[in-house]
Amino acid sequence: MKLYHYFRSSASYRVRIALNLKGLAYDAVAIDLRPGVSAQRTAEYLALNPEGLVPVLVDGERVFTQSLAIIEYLEETHPQPPLLPPGPDARARVRGLALVIACEMAPLNNSGVLNYLKGPLGLDERTVNAWYAQWIARGFDALEKEVAGTSGDGRHMHGAAVTLADVCLVPQMYNARRYQCDLTPYPTLRAISAHLETLPEFARAAPERFESAP
Ligand SMILES: N[C@@H](CCC(=O)N[C@@H](CS)C(=O)NCC(=O)O)C(=O)O
């Protein structure tokens, strides 16, 4: 398998974690998203993903976009270890937690949105950081309440095993720390993320591991 990704992209980070959890080897192809490079906008890359976004997973002749769709593809083709718990109730809950991050938080704070705020809209760095912090707080406030009493062992978003919700949490926490968001109101999320980051499958997916390319 081949993963087109960017080291700091949280959507890419999710897929790197999932590939590691599934024990799947992959070739990583770096797509440099930095303004001035914008490798995601080249004709060659747009032919792969007309959205001009990372990640893209190529499995043989098949090309997959959208991190959660990619992870569900991996879940269906490589069911062990499962990233979704048994039972429709628990699966809906885990998907719900994951989607708070992937649908409500990340889309408002992804690099394309931030660059548009800074560039065409001319907002200064302080204002853009306030925008960023607003959507982190709104999402994490809700997630902290959601998982505080129900995270199972306090080391996972749901139950006592790694799920899709955990795969989404760690990259979002990384990004929030990078933008120096105040995470003190989220002790449960911090404890869960701290535990997950010690797991080798998460550690091997960390942005620092891919920073040099680019
Ligand atoms: N919903 C998509 C989001 C993908 C996304 O926003 N990728 C960002 C990096 S995290 C990107 O490629 N940005 C480049 C751009 O907007 O030009 C997914 O989960 O895969």
mmCIF file of C-alpha atoms and ligand atoms in Angstrom:
data_model
loop_
_atom_site.group_PDB
_atom_site.id
_atom_site.type_symbol
_atom_site.label_atom_id
_atom_site.label_comp_id
_atom_site.label_asym_id
_atom_site.label_seq_id
_atom_site.Cartn_x
_atom_site.Cartn_y
_atom_site.Cartn_z
ATOM 1 C CA MET A 1 0.000 0.000 0.000
ATOM 2 C CA LYS A 2 1.045 3.556 -0.625
ATOM 3 C CA LEU A 3 -0.002 6.473 1.587
ATOM 4 C CA TYR A 4 0.163 10.014 0.243
ATOM 5 C CA HIS A 5 0.360 12.166 3.326
ATOM 6 C CA TYR A 6 1.812 15.202 5.055
ATOM 7 C CA PHE A 7 3.577 14.820 8.366
ATOM 8 C CA ARG A 8 1.487 17.417 10.248
ATOM 9 C CA SER A 9 -1.847 16.630 8.614
ATOM 10 C CA SER A 10 -4.132 15.225 11.308
ATOM 11 C CA ALA A 11 -6.173 13.318 8.730
ATOM 12 C CA SER A 12 -2.946 11.673 7.485
ATOM 13 C CA TYR A 13 -1.848 10.989 11.065
ATOM 14 C CA ARG A 14 -5.123 9.117 11.683
ATOM 15 C CA VAL A 15 -4.476 6.800 8.744
ATOM 16 C CA ARG A 16 -0.838 6.224 9.737
ATOM 17 C CA ILE A 17 -2.049 5.143 13.201
ATOM 18 C CA ALA A 18 -4.714 2.842 11.735
ATOM 19 C CA LEU A 19 -2.240 1.209 9.340
ATOM 20 C CA ASN A 20 0.125 0.559 12.239
ATOM 21 C CA LEU A 21 -2.649 -0.819 14.448
ATOM 22 C CA LYS A 22 -3.630 -3.198 11.660
ATOM 23 C CA GLY A 23 -0.005 -4.221 11.251
ATOM 24 C CA LEU A 24 0.057 -3.142 7.611
ATOM 25 C CA ALA A 25 3.269 -2.022 5.944
ATOM 26 C CA TYR A 26 3.025 0.980 3.620
ATOM 27 C CA ASP A 27 5.170 3.269 1.541
ATOM 28 C CA ALA A 28 4.780 6.870 2.643
ATOM 29 C CA VAL A 29 4.805 9.512 -0.088
ATOM 30 C CA ALA A 30 5.185 13.042 1.289
ATOM 31 C CA ILE A 31 2.934 15.712 -0.219
ATOM 32 C CA ASP A 32 4.232 19.078 0.913
ATOM 33 C CA LEU A 33 1.238 21.256 1.811
ATOM 34 C CA ARG A 34 3.228 24.358 2.716
ATOM 35 C CA PRO A 35 2.121 27.516 0.903
ATOM 36 C CA GLY A 36 4.626 28.139 -1.840
ATOM 37 C CA VAL A 37 5.005 24.425 -2.452
ATOM 38 C CA SER A 38 1.364 23.215 -2.449
ATOM 39 C CA ALA A 39 2.182 19.806 -3.892
ATOM 40 C CA GLN A 40 -1.473 18.891 -3.366
ATOM 41 C CA ARG A 41 -2.423 21.281 -6.176
ATOM 42 C CA THR A 42 -0.228 19.768 -8.916
ATOM 43 C CA ALA A 43 -2.004 18.219 -11.901
ATOM 44 C CA GLU A 44 -0.426 14.884 -11.058
ATOM 45 C CA TYR A 45 -1.796 14.894 -7.507
ATOM 46 C CA LEU A 46 -5.203 16.262 -8.515
ATOM 47 C CA ALA A 47 -5.509 13.331 -10.908
ATOM 48 C CA LEU A 48 -5.185 11.094 -7.851
ATOM 49 C CA ASN A 49 -7.484 13.160 -5.627
ATOM 50 C CA PRO A 50 -9.470 15.947 -7.327
ATOM 51 C CA GLU A 51 -10.116 17.449 -3.865
ATOM 52 C CA GLY A 52 -6.422 18.241 -3.529
ATOM 53 C CA LEU A 53 -6.306 16.895 0.010
ATOM 54 C CA VAL A 54 -4.241 14.362 1.896
ATOM 55 C CA PRO A 55 -4.408 11.539 2.765
ATOM 56 C CA VAL A 56 -4.810 9.243 -0.208
ATOM 57 C CA LEU A 57 -4.340 5.504 0.158
ATOM 58 C CA VAL A 58 -3.487 3.424 -2.887
ATOM 59 C CA ASP A 59 -4.025 -0.308 -2.540
ATOM 60 C CA GLY A 60 -3.057 -2.021 -5.770
ATOM 61 C CA GLU A 61 -5.106 -0.318 -8.487
ATOM 62 C CA ARG A 62 -7.578 1.166 -5.998
ATOM 63 C CA VAL A 63 -7.392 4.739 -4.825
ATOM 64 C CA PHE A 64 -9.119 5.840 -1.628
ATOM 65 C CA THR A 65 -9.647 9.326 -0.213
ATOM 66 C CA GLN A 66 -11.064 10.694 3.066
ATOM 67 C CA SER A 67 -9.351 9.418 6.193
ATOM 68 C CA LEU A 68 -12.408 7.892 7.856
ATOM 69 C CA ALA A 69 -13.449 6.100 4.671
ATOM 70 C CA ILE A 70 -9.884 4.804 4.347
ATOM 71 C CA ILE A 71 -9.896 3.578 7.944
ATOM 72 C CA GLU A 72 -13.273 1.873 7.478
ATOM 73 C CA TYR A 73 -11.843 0.221 4.330
ATOM 74 C CA LEU A 74 -8.915 -1.071 6.384
ATOM 75 C CA GLU A 75 -11.335 -2.214 9.100
ATOM 76 C CA GLU A 76 -13.373 -4.205 6.597
ATOM 77 C CA THR A 77 -10.437 -5.706 4.736
ATOM 78 C CA HIS A 78 -8.292 -6.347 7.830
ATOM 79 C CA PRO A 79 -10.739 -6.830 10.718
ATOM 80 C CA GLN A 80 -8.096 -7.635 13.357
ATOM 81 C CA PRO A 81 -7.580 -5.932 15.680
ATOM 82 C CA PRO A 82 -10.986 -4.262 15.430
ATOM 83 C CA LEU A 83 -11.206 -0.475 15.597
ATOM 84 C CA LEU A 84 -14.949 -0.598 16.133
ATOM 85 C CA PRO A 85 -16.486 -2.413 19.108
ATOM 86 C CA PRO A 86 -19.097 -5.149 18.729
ATOM 87 C CA GLY A 87 -22.752 -4.144 18.673
ATOM 88 C CA PRO A 88 -24.563 -1.358 16.848
ATOM 89 C CA ASP A 89 -24.951 0.867 19.940
ATOM 90 C CA ALA A 90 -21.269 0.874 20.782
ATOM 91 C CA ARG A 91 -20.251 1.273 17.141
ATOM 92 C CA ALA A 92 -22.553 4.262 16.717
ATOM 93 C CA ARG A 93 -21.118 5.821 19.861
ATOM 94 C CA VAL A 94 -17.504 5.368 18.745
ATOM 95 C CA ARG A 95 -18.296 6.721 15.287
ATOM 96 C CA GLY A 96 -20.068 9.662 16.929
ATOM 97 C CA LEU A 97 -17.015 10.511 19.043
ATOM 98 C CA ALA A 98 -14.749 10.221 16.013
ATOM 99 C CA LEU A 99 -17.018 12.431 13.913
ATOM 100 C CA VAL A 100 -17.005 15.236 16.494
ATOM 101 C CA ILE A 101 -13.324 15.524 15.643
ATOM 102 C CA ALA A 102 -13.371 14.634 11.956
ATOM 103 C CA CYS A 103 -16.537 16.524 10.941
ATOM 104 C CA GLU A 104 -16.963 19.329 13.464
ATOM 105 C CA MET A 105 -13.468 20.323 14.552
ATOM 106 C CA ALA A 106 -10.860 19.447 11.942
ATOM 107 C CA PRO A 107 -12.642 20.856 8.844
ATOM 108 C CA LEU A 108 -12.753 24.329 10.383
ATOM 109 C CA ASN A 109 -9.089 24.226 11.298
ATOM 110 C CA ASN A 110 -7.410 22.437 8.424
ATOM 111 C CA SER A 111 -4.490 24.030 6.641
ATOM 112 C CA GLY A 112 -6.550 25.104 3.608
ATOM 113 C CA VAL A 113 -9.017 27.016 5.808
ATOM 114 C CA LEU A 114 -6.272 28.623 7.912
ATOM 115 C CA ASN A 115 -4.339 29.685 4.802
ATOM 116 C CA TYR A 116 -7.499 31.221 3.345
ATOM 117 C CA LEU A 117 -8.116 33.189 6.547
ATOM 118 C CA LYS A 118 -4.505 34.414 6.539
ATOM 119 C CA GLY A 119 -4.177 34.997 2.791
ATOM 120 C CA PRO A 120 -7.276 36.142 0.858
ATOM 121 C CA LEU A 121 -9.117 37.322 4.002
ATOM 122 C CA GLY A 122 -6.005 39.026 5.408
ATOM 123 C CA LEU A 123 -6.526 38.026 9.046
ATOM 124 C CA ASP A 124 -3.509 38.428 11.329
ATOM 125 C CA GLU A 125 -1.919 35.527 13.174
ATOM 126 C CA ARG A 126 -3.540 36.397 16.527
ATOM 127 C CA THR A 127 -7.023 36.379 14.982
ATOM 128 C CA VAL A 128 -6.394 33.117 13.147
ATOM 129 C CA ASN A 129 -5.139 31.517 16.356
ATOM 130 C CA ALA A 130 -8.301 32.712 18.143
ATOM 131 C CA TRP A 131 -10.371 31.093 15.379
ATOM 132 C CA TYR A 132 -8.403 27.879 15.825
ATOM 133 C CA ALA A 133 -8.791 27.875 19.620
ATOM 134 C CA GLN A 134 -12.547 28.521 19.388
ATOM 135 C CA TRP A 135 -13.239 25.318 17.424
ATOM 136 C CA ILE A 136 -10.864 23.248 19.519
ATOM 137 C CA ALA A 137 -12.612 24.421 22.701
ATOM 138 C CA ARG A 138 -16.075 23.816 21.323
ATOM 139 C CA GLY A 139 -15.256 20.256 20.259
ATOM 140 C CA PHE A 140 -13.123 19.264 23.246
ATOM 141 C CA ASP A 141 -15.650 20.739 25.729
ATOM 142 C CA ALA A 142 -18.246 18.369 24.303
ATOM 143 C CA LEU A 143 -15.910 15.373 24.107
ATOM 144 C CA GLU A 144 -14.643 15.853 27.669
ATOM 145 C CA LYS A 145 -18.250 15.741 28.910
ATOM 146 C CA GLU A 146 -19.012 12.764 26.677
ATOM 147 C CA VAL A 147 -16.139 10.602 27.870
ATOM 148 C CA ALA A 148 -15.490 11.827 31.444
ATOM 149 C CA GLY A 149 -17.868 9.311 32.993
ATOM 150 C CA THR A 150 -17.876 6.675 30.322
ATOM 151 C CA SER A 151 -14.403 6.250 28.938
ATOM 152 C CA GLY A 152 -14.143 2.847 30.579
ATOM 153 C CA ASP A 153 -10.622 2.550 31.925
ATOM 154 C CA GLY A 154 -9.736 6.247 31.558
ATOM 155 C CA ARG A 155 -7.180 5.342 28.893
ATOM 156 C CA HIS A 156 -9.534 5.042 25.933
ATOM 157 C CA MET A 157 -12.383 7.124 24.568
ATOM 158 C CA HIS A 158 -14.696 4.140 24.745
ATOM 159 C CA GLY A 159 -14.324 0.898 26.657
ATOM 160 C CA ALA A 160 -10.946 -0.639 27.319
ATOM 161 C CA ALA A 161 -9.507 -1.069 23.827
ATOM 162 C CA VAL A 162 -8.309 1.260 21.085
ATOM 163 C CA THR A 163 -11.067 2.389 18.733
ATOM 164 C CA LEU A 164 -11.581 4.775 15.855
ATOM 165 C CA ALA A 165 -12.313 7.519 18.404
ATOM 166 C CA ASP A 166 -8.813 7.149 19.873
ATOM 167 C CA VAL A 167 -7.302 7.182 16.386
ATOM 168 C CA CYS A 168 -8.942 10.586 15.853
ATOM 169 C CA LEU A 169 -8.184 12.018 19.294
ATOM 170 C CA VAL A 170 -4.394 11.844 19.295
ATOM 171 C CA PRO A 171 -3.825 13.826 16.055
ATOM 172 C CA GLN A 172 -6.323 16.475 17.183
ATOM 173 C CA MET A 173 -4.545 16.808 20.543
ATOM 174 C CA TYR A 174 -1.224 17.125 18.711
ATOM 175 C CA ASN A 175 -2.593 19.956 16.584
ATOM 176 C CA ALA A 176 -4.151 21.694 19.582
ATOM 177 C CA ARG A 177 -0.808 21.600 21.412
ATOM 178 C CA ARG A 178 0.927 22.927 18.310
ATOM 179 C CA TYR A 179 -1.407 25.935 18.302
ATOM 180 C CA GLN A 180 -0.909 26.326 22.067
ATOM 181 C CA CYS A 181 -4.560 25.838 22.895
ATOM 182 C CA ASP A 182 -5.405 25.655 26.588
ATOM 183 C CA LEU A 183 -5.974 21.982 27.312
ATOM 184 C CA THR A 184 -6.265 22.250 31.103
ATOM 185 C CA PRO A 185 -10.091 21.954 30.998
ATOM 186 C CA TYR A 186 -9.799 18.480 29.464
ATOM 187 C CA PRO A 187 -8.130 16.181 32.024
ATOM 188 C CA THR A 188 -9.874 13.062 30.712
ATOM 189 C CA LEU A 189 -8.900 13.703 27.099
ATOM 190 C CA ARG A 190 -5.328 14.537 28.160
ATOM 191 C CA ALA A 191 -5.031 11.320 30.181
ATOM 192 C CA ILE A 192 -6.396 9.230 27.315
ATOM 193 C CA SER A 193 -4.095 10.858 24.780
ATOM 194 C CA ALA A 194 -1.058 10.544 27.069
ATOM 195 C CA HIS A 195 -1.677 6.820 27.382
ATOM 196 C CA LEU A 196 -2.301 6.302 23.666
ATOM 197 C CA GLU A 197 0.842 8.193 22.692
ATOM 198 C CA THR A 198 2.921 5.625 24.606
ATOM 199 C CA LEU A 199 1.632 2.816 22.378
ATOM 200 C CA PRO A 200 4.138 1.909 19.646
ATOM 201 C CA GLU A 201 1.509 2.020 16.884
ATOM 202 C CA PHE A 202 0.720 5.623 17.783
ATOM 203 C CA ALA A 203 4.342 6.610 18.425
ATOM 204 C CA ARG A 204 5.467 5.302 15.023
ATOM 205 C CA ALA A 205 2.802 7.448 13.341
ATOM 206 C CA ALA A 206 3.784 10.688 15.103
ATOM 207 C CA PRO A 207 4.544 13.719 12.914
ATOM 208 C CA GLU A 208 8.103 13.968 14.309
ATOM 209 C CA ARG A 209 8.870 10.619 12.673
ATOM 210 C CA PHE A 210 8.066 12.078 9.242
ATOM 211 C CA GLU A 211 9.249 15.654 9.691
ATOM 212 C CA SER A 212 12.304 15.386 7.451
ATOM 213 C CA ALA A 213 10.287 14.388 4.382
ATOM 214 C CA PRO A 214 9.494 17.249 4.088
HETATM 215 N N1 LIG B 1 -12.041 15.134 5.577
HETATM 216 C C1 LIG B 1 -10.738 14.918 5.030
HETATM 217 C C2 LIG B 1 -9.867 16.101 5.391
HETATM 218 C C3 LIG B 1 -8.575 16.098 4.640
HETATM 219 C C4 LIG B 1 -7.835 17.420 4.870
HETATM 220 O O1 LIG B 1 -8.419 18.445 5.249
HETATM 221 N N2 LIG B 1 -6.534 17.399 4.615
HETATM 222 C C5 LIG B 1 -5.753 18.589 4.797
HETATM 223 C C6 LIG B 1 -4.603 18.323 5.731
HETATM 224 S S1 LIG B 1 -5.189 17.752 7.302
HETATM 225 C C7 LIG B 1 -5.215 19.032 3.437
HETATM 226 O O2 LIG B 1 -4.892 18.206 2.614
HETATM 227 N N3 LIG B 1 -5.127 20.346 3.221
HETATM 228 C C8 LIG B 1 -4.592 20.883 2.022
HETATM 229 C C9 LIG B 1 -5.433 21.994 1.460
HETATM 230 O O3 LIG B 1 -6.484 22.303 2.027
HETATM 231 O O4 LIG B 1 -5.023 22.558 0.449
HETATM 232 C C10 LIG B 1 -10.143 13.610 5.583
HETATM 233 O O5 LIG B 1 -10.528 13.225 6.696
HETATM 234 O O6 LIG B 1 -9.335 12.978 4.890
#
